[in-house]
Short mmCIF file of N, CA, C and O in Angstrom, two decimals:
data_model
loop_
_atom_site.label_atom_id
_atom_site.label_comp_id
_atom_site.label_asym_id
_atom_site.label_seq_id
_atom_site.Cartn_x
_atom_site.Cartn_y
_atom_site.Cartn_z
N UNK R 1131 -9.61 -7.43 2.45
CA UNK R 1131 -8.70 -7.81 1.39
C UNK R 1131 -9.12 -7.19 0.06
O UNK R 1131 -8.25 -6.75 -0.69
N UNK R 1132 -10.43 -7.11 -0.29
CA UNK R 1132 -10.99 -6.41 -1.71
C UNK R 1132 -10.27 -5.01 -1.33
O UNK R 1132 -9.32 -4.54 -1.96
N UNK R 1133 -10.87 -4.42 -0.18
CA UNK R 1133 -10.36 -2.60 -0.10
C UNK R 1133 -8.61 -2.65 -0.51
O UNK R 1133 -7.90 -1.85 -1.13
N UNK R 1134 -8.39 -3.61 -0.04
CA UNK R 1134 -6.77 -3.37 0.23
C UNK R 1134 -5.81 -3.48 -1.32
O UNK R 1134 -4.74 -3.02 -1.71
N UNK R 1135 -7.16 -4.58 -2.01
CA UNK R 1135 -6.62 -4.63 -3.50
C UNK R 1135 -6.70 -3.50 -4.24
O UNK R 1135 -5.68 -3.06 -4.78
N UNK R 1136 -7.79 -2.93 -4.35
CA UNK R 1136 -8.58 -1.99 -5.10
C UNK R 1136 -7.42 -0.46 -4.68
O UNK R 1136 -6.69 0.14 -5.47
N UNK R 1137 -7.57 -0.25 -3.54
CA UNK R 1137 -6.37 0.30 -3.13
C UNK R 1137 -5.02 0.76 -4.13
O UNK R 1137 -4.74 1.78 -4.77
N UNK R 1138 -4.21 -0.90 -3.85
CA UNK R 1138 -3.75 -1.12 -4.35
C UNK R 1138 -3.16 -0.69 -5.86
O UNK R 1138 -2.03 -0.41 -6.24
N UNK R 1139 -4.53 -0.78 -6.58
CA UNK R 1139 -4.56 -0.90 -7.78
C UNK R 1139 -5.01 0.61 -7.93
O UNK R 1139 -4.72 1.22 -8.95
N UNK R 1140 -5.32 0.86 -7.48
CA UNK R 1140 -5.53 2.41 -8.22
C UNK R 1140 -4.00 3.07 -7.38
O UNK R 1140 -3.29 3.63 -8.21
N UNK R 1141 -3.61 3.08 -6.47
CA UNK R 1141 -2.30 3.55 -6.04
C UNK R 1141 -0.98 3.44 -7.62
O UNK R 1141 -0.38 4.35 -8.19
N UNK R 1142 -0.97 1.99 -7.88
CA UNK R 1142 0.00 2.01 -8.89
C UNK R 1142 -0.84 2.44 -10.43
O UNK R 1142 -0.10 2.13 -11.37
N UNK R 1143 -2.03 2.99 -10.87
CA UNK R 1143 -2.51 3.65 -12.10
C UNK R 1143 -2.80 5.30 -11.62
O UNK R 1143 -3.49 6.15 -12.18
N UNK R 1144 -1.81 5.38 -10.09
CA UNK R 1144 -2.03 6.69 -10.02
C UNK R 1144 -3.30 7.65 -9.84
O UNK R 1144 -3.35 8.84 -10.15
N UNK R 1145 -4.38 6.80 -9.22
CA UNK R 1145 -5.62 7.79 -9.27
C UNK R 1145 -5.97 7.76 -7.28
O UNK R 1145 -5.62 7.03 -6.35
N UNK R 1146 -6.69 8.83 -7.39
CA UNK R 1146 -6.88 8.95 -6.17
C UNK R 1146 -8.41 8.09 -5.76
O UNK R 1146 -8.98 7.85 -6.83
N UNK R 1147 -9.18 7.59 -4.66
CA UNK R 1147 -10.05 7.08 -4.34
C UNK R 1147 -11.03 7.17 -4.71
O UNK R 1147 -11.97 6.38 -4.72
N UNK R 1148 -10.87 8.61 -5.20
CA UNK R 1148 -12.57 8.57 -6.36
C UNK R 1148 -12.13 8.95 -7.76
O UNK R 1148 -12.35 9.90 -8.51
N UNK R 1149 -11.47 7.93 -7.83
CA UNK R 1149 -11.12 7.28 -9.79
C UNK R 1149 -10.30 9.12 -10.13
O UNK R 1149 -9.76 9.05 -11.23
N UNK R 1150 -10.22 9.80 -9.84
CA UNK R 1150 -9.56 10.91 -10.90
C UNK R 1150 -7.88 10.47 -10.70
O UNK R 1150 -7.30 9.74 -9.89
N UNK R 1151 -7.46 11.26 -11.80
CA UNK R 1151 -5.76 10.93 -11.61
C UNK R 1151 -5.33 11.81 -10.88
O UNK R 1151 -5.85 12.92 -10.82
N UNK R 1152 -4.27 11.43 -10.17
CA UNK R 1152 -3.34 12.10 -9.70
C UNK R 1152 -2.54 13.45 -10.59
O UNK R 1152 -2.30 13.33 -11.79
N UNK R 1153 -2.34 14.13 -10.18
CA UNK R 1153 -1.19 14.86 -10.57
C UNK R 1153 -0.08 14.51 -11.16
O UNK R 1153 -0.10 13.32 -10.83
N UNK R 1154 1.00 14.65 -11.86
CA UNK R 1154 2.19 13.47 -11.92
C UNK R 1154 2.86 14.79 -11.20
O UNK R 1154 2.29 15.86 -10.99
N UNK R 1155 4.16 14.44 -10.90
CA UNK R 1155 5.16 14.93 -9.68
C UNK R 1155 5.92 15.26 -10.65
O UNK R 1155 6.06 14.59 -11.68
N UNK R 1156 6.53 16.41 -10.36
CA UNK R 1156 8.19 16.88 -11.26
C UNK R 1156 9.01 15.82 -10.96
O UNK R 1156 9.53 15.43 -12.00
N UNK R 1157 9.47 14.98 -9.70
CA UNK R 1157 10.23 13.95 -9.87
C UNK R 1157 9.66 13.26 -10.44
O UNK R 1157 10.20 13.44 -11.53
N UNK R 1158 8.58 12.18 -10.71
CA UNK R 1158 8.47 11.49 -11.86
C UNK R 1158 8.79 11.53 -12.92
O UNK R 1158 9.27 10.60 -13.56
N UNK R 1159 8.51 12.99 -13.39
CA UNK R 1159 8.56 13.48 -14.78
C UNK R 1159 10.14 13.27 -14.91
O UNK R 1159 10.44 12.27 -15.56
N UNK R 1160 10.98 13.87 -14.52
CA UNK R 1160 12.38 13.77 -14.27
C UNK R 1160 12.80 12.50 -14.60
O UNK R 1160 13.40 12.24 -15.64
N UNK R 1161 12.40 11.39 -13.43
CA UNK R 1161 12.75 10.09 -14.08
C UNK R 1161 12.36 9.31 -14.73
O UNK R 1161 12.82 8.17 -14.82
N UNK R 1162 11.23 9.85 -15.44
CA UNK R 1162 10.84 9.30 -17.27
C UNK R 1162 12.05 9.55 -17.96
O UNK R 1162 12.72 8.64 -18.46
N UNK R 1163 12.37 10.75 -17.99
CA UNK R 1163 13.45 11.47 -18.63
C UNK R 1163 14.76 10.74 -18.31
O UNK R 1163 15.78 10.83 -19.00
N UNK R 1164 14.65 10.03 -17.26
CA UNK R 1164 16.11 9.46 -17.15
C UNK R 1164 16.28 8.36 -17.52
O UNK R 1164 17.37 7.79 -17.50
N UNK R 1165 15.58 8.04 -17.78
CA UNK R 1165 15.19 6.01 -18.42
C UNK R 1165 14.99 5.31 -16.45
O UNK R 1165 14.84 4.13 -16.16
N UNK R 1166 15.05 6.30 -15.62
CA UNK R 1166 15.44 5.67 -14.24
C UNK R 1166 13.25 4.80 -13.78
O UNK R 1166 12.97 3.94 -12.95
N UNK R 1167 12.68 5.26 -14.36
CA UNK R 1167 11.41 4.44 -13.70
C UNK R 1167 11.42 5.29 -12.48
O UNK R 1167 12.13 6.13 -11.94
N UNK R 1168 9.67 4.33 -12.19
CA UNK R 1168 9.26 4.91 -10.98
C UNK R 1168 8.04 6.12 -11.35
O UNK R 1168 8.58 7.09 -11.88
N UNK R 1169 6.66 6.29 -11.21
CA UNK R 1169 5.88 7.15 -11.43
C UNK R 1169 5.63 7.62 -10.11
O UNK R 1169 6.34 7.24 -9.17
N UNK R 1170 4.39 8.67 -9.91
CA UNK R 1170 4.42 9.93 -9.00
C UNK R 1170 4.19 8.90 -7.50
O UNK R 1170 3.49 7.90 -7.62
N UNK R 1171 4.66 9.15 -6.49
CA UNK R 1171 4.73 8.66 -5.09
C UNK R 1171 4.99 7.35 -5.54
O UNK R 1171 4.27 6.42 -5.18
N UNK R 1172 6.17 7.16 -6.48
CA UNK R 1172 6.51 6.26 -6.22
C UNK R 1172 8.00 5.90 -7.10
O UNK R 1172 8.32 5.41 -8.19
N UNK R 1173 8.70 6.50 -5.84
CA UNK R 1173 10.49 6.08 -6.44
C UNK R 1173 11.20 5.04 -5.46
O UNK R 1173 12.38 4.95 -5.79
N UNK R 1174 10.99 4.44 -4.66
CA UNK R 1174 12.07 3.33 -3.93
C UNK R 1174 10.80 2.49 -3.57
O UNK R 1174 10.97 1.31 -3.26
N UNK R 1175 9.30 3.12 -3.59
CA UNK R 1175 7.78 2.16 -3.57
C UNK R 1175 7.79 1.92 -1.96
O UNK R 1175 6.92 1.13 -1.59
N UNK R 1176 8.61 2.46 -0.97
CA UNK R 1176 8.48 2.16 -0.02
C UNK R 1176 6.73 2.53 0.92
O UNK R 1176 6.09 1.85 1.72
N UNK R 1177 6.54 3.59 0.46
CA UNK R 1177 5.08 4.19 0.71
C UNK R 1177 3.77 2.91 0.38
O UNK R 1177 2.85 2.55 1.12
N UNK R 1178 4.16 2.41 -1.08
CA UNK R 1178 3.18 1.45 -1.51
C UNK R 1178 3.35 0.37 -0.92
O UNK R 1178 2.47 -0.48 -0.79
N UNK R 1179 4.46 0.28 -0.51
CA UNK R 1179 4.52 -1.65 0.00
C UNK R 1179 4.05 -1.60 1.34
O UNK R 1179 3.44 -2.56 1.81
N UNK R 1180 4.36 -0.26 2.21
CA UNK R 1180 3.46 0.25 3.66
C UNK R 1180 2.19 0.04 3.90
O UNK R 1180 1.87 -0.03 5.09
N UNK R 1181 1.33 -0.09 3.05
CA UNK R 1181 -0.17 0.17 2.91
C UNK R 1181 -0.21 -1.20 3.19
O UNK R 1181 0.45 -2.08 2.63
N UNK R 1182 -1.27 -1.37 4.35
CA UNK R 1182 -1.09 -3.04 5.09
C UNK R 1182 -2.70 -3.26 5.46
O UNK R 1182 -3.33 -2.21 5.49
N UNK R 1183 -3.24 -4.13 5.66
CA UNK R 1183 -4.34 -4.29 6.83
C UNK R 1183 -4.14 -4.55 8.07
O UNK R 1183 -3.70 -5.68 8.29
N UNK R 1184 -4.39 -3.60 9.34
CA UNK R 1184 -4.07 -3.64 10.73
C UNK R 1184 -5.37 -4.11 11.20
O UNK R 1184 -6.50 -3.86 10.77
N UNK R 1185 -4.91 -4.97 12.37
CA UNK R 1185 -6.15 -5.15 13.17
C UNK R 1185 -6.27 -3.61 14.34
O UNK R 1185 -5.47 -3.31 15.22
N UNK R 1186 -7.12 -3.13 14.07
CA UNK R 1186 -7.47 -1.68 14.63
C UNK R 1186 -7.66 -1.86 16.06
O UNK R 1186 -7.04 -1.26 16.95
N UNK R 1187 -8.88 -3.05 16.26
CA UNK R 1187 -9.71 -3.45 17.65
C UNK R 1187 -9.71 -5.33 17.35
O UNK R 1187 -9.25 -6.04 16.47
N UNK R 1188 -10.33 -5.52 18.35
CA UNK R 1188 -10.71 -7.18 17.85
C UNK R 1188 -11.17 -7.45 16.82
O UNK R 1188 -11.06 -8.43 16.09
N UNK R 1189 -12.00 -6.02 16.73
CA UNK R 1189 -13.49 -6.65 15.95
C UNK R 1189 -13.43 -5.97 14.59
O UNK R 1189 -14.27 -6.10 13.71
N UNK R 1190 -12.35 -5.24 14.52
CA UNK R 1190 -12.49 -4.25 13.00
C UNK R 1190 -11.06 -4.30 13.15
O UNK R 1190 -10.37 -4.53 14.15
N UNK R 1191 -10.61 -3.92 11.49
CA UNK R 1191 -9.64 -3.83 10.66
C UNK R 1191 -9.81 -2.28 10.48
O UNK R 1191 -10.83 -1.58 10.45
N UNK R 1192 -7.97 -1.86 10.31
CA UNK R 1192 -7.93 -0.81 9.09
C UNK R 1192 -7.04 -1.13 8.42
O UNK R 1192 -6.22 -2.02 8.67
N UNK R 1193 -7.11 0.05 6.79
CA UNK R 1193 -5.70 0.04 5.98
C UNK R 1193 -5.18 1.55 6.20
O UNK R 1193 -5.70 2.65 6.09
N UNK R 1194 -3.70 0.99 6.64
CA UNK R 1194 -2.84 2.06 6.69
C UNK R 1194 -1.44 2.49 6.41
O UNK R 1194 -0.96 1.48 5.90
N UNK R 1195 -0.84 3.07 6.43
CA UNK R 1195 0.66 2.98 6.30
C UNK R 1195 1.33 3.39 7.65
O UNK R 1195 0.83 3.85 8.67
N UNK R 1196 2.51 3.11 7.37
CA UNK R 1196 3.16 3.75 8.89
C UNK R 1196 4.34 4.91 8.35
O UNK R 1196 5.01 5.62 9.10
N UNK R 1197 4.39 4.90 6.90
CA UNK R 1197 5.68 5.82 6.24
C UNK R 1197 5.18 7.59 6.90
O UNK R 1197 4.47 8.36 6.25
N UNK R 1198 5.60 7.82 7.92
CA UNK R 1198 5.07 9.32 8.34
C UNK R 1198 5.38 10.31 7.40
O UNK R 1198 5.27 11.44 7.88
N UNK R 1199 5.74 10.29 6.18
CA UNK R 1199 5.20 11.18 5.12
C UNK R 1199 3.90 10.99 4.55
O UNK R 1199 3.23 12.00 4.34
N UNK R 1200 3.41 9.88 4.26
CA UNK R 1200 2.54 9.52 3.79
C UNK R 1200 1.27 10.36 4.18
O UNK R 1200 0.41 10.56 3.32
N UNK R 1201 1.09 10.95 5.74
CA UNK R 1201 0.06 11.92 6.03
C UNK R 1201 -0.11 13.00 4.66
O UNK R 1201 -1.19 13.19 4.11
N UNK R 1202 1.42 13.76 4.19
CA UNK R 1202 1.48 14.81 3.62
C UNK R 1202 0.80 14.64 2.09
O UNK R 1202 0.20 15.53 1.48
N UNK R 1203 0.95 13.82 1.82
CA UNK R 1203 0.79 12.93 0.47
C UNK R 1203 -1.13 13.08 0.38
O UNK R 1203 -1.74 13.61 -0.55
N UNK R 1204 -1.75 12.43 1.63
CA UNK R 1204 -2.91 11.72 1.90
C UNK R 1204 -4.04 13.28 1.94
O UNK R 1204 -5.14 13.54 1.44
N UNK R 1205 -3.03 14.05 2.83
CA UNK R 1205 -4.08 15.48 2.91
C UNK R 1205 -3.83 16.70 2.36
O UNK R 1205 -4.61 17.60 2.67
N UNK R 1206 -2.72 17.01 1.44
CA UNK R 1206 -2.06 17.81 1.01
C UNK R 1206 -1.61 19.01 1.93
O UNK R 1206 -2.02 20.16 1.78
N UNK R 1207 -0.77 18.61 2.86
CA UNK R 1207 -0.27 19.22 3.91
C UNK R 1207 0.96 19.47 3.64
O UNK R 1207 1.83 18.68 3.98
N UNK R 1208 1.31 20.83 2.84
CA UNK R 1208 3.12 21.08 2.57
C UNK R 1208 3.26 20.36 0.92
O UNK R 1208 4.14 20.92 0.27
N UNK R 1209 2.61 19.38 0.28
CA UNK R 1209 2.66 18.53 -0.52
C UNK R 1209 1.66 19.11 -1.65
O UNK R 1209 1.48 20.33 -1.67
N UNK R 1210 1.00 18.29 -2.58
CA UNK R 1210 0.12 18.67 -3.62
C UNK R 1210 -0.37 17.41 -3.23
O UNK R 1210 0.21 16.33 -3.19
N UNK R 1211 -1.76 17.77 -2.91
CA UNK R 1211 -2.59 16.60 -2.34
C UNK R 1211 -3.14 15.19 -3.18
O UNK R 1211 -4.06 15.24 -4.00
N UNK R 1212 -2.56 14.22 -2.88
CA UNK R 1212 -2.31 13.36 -3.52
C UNK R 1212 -3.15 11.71 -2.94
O UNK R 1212 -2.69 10.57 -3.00
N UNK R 1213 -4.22 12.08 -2.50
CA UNK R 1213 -4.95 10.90 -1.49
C UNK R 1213 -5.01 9.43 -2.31
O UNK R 1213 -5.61 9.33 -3.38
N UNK R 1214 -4.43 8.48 -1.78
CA UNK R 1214 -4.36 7.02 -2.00
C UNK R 1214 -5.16 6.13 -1.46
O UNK R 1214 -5.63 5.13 -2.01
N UNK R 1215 -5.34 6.59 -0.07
CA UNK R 1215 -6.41 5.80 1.12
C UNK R 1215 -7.71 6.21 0.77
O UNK R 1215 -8.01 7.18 0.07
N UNK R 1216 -8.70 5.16 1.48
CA UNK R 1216 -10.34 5.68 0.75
C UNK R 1216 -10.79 4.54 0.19
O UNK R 1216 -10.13 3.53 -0.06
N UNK R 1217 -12.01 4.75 0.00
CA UNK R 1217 -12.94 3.96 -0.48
C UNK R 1217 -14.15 4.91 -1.73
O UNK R 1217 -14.68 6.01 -1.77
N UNK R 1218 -14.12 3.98 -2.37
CA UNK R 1218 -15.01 4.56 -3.25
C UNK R 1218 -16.66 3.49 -3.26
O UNK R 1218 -16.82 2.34 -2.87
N UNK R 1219 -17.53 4.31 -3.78
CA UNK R 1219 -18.80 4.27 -3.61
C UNK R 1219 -18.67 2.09 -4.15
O UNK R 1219 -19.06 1.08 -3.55
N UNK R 1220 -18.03 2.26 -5.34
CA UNK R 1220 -17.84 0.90 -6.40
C UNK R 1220 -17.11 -0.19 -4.80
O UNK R 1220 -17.63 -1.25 -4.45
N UNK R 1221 -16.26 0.24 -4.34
CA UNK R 1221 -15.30 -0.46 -3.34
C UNK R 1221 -16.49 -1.31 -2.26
O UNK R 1221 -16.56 -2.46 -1.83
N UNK R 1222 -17.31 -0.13 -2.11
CA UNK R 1222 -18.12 -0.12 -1.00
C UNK R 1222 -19.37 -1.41 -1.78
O UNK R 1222 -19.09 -2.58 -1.51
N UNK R 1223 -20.13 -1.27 -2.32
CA UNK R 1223 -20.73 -2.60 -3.64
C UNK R 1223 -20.11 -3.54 -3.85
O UNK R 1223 -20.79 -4.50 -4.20
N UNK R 1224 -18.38 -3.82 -3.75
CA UNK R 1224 -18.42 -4.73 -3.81
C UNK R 1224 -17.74 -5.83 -2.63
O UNK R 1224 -17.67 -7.06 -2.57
N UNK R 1225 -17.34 -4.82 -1.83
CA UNK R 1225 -17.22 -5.20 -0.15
C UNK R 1225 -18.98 -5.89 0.00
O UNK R 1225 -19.04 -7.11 0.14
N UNK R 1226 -19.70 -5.47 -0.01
CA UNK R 1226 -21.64 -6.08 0.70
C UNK R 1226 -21.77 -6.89 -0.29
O UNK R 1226 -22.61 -7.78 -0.15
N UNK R 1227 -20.92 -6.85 -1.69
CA UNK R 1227 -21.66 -7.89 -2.75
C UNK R 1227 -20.69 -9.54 -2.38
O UNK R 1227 -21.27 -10.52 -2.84
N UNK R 1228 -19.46 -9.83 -1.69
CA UNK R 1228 -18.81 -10.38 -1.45
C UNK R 1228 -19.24 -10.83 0.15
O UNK R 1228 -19.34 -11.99 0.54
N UNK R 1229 -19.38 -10.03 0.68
CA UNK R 1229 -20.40 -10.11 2.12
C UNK R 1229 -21.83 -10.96 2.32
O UNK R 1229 -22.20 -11.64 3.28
N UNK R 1230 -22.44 -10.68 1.15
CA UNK R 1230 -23.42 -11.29 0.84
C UNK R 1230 -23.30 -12.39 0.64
O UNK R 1230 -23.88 -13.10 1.46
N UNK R 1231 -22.34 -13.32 -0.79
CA UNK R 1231 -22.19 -14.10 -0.57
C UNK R 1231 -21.63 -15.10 0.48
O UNK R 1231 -22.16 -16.21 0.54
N UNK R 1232 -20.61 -14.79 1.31
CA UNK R 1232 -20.13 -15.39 2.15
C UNK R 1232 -21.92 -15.82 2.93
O UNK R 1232 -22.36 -16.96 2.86
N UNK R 1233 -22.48 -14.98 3.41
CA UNK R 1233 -23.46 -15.40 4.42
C UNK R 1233 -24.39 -16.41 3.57
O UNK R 1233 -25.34 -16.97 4.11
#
């Protein structure tokens, strides 16, 4: 649930998993310009609301989407590489620091 927030939260301030920003998208830019909203990978938000926690196996979780563009987005395949998924070093500290307490 922390990964999935953190996620989250850097998805809608636009940065990729290790804190740099994104690119902004000519469609974004476009619909600044239109008063229409919506920033880069994200105009109907269907991509962001995708990003879920799956049970992978019994015993482990992942976060993923199922929007099959979203690959193009994630590895810059055809796209301007734009990675949302990930963990960062901070994510990872405070996943064991929350871990810790529980035990």
């Amino acid at each position: 649930a922390i990964l999935l927030n953190r996620i989250r939260q850097r998805y809608l301030a636009e940065l990729g998993p290790d804190g740099r920003p994104w690119v902004p998208s000519m469609a974004a830019r476009i619909r600044a310009t239109t008063g229409r909203g919506g920033g880069t990978l994200f105009d109907t938000g269907r991509m962001f609301h995708s990003i879920q926690e799956y049970a992978d196996t019994e015993t482990s979780r992942a976060i993923a989407t199922d929007v099959p563009y979203a690959q193009y987005h994630q590895f810059g395949k055809g796209f301007m590489r734009r990675a949302f998924l990930g963990m960062a070093n901070e994510d990872a500290d405070l996943i064991l620091s929350a871990f810790i307490k529980r035990i």
